[in-house]
Amino acid sequence: MNILVTGGAGYIGSHTVVELMNAGYHPIIVDDLSNAHYRAVDRIGKITGKAPAFYMANCTCKEQLRHVFSQHKIDAVIHFAAFKAVGESVKKPLEYYRNNLDSTLTLLEVMEKFGCKKLVFSSSATVYGPNNPYPYKEEMPAIQSTSPYGWTKVMIERILTDYCTAHPDFCAVLLRYFNPIGAHESGLLGDDPNGIPNNLMPYIGRVAAGKLEKLTIFGGDYDTPDGTCQRDYLHVVDLAVGHLKALEYAQAHEGVEAINLGTGNGISVLELVTAFEKANGIKLPYVIGPRRDGDLPAFWADAAKAKELLDWEAVYSVEDMCRSAWKFAKNASV
Ligand code: UFG
């Protein structure tokens, strides 16, 4: 089966392409490399022993997407390609709305033209917004977010829901990710953002590698057991496998379905720092600083629906996540 993977050179996309290839699928990567590196595509080839099909193309460009669809009979699409930095989205809302909405609309139009009716969409736990109680359940109202980035996910979920109403034979699975961390066991693929990382684990990796002086923990006075924020961290390989399960589900179903991908457990920033130190035998310099604007004190997934509908649950431990993240970070280029 030919699976178009937009954003397939990125952090989650590249791990998903590896799992697809290992399972016998034929992924076709479309990525404009605006926030990814071609070396990830090379490394997918090294890990799997086979170079994946790759097109350097931008999903907002209908011509480029049409070209890809005309070269391969695409059976289903996994749509990762998007701008994803929460803080940047606050400063550049138009760019975020334009890019994330346009790419999805263009993709849907081209899919429709070529009769492709199966889509797995990269959504986020951010769609639960600041007011829902945790653990987050899929049936909770997902009608708000805390940043333009998050709002693009809310809006795209709405667009896909409306599209499925108009096209009852279409299937869209909306995967709401919690906090993916960790890296491929080979140490060849991982989260390697350009510039100073915003997210916790790549920041920890750079501190451990001596590229950044110390970690600042954003806030130590939250109403949580140790005062630091709690999140549902899951291994990126577990997340990648969740996409294969969602693909199988989409093959057999019609309509729209939102599904959480998380472990169902919350752990704090301090607990993650301690787990990283223990797993890797490293001391991480850190200070407790002020809170970061927009951070919620705590949230994690109710992971029951993924188990029930996809027969998926996270299998990797926090220690696995920390060990693999460090294996990647100590060899990362930046
Ligand atoms: N943190 C620090 N120091 C850092 C970076 C992060 O203390 O240098 C803390 C944050 O305050 C937060 C936790 O680590 O408590 C996790 O922060 P991340 O930036 O790694 O992740 P977020 O939970 O803020 O964001 C994630 C995804 C977003 C998504 C959001 C809401 O990265 O895409 O969850 O679902 F929108």
Tab-separated table of N, CA, C and O in Angstrom, residues 5 7 60 153-155 168 214 236 273 298 323:
chain	number	residue	atom	x	y	z
A	5	VAL	N	3.133	10.472	3.202
A	5	VAL	CA	3.422	10.987	4.540
A	5	VAL	C	3.913	12.421	4.391
A	5	VAL	O	5.064	12.662	4.020
A	7	GLY	N	5.326	15.836	5.715
A	7	GLY	CA	6.171	16.092	6.892
A	7	GLY	C	6.929	14.839	7.325
A	7	GLY	O	7.303	14.704	8.486
A	60	THR	N	1.137	23.349	0.568
A	60	THR	CA	0.229	24.430	0.178
A	60	THR	C	0.228	24.610	-1.338
A	60	THR	O	-0.556	25.385	-1.866
A	153	LYS	N	-5.055	23.444	15.003
A	153	LYS	CA	-5.447	22.031	15.191
A	153	LYS	C	-6.960	21.934	15.420
A	153	LYS	O	-7.628	21.058	14.870
A	154	VAL	N	-7.492	22.838	16.260
A	154	VAL	CA	-8.942	22.845	16.504
A	154	VAL	C	-9.680	23.063	15.182
A	154	VAL	O	-10.644	22.351	14.851
A	155	MET	N	-9.224	24.044	14.415
A	155	MET	CA	-9.917	24.380	13.158
A	155	MET	C	-9.825	23.243	12.155
A	155	MET	O	-10.796	22.944	11.456
A	168	PRO	N	-19.564	10.990	3.251
A	168	PRO	CA	-19.666	9.929	4.259
A	168	PRO	C	-18.764	8.716	3.999
A	168	PRO	O	-18.557	7.910	4.909
A	214	LYS	N	22.508	25.220	31.232
A	214	LYS	CA	21.636	24.593	32.241
A	214	LYS	C	20.186	24.663	31.792
A	214	LYS	O	19.813	25.510	30.960
A	236	VAL	N	8.313	8.296	21.152
A	236	VAL	CA	7.952	8.616	19.766
A	236	VAL	C	7.734	7.346	18.921
A	236	VAL	O	6.944	7.364	17.974
A	273	VAL	N	13.492	14.975	34.757
A	273	VAL	CA	14.910	15.321	34.906
A	273	VAL	C	15.624	14.225	35.707
A	273	VAL	O	16.693	13.733	35.326
A	298	ALA	N	-1.049	20.861	34.622
A	298	ALA	CA	-0.977	19.405	34.468
A	298	ALA	C	-2.032	18.937	33.478
A	298	ALA	O	-3.105	19.524	33.392
A	323	ARG	N	16.789	7.154	27.808
A	323	ARG	CA	18.013	6.548	27.261
A	323	ARG	C	18.138	6.820	25.769
A	323	ARG	O	19.191	7.202	25.275
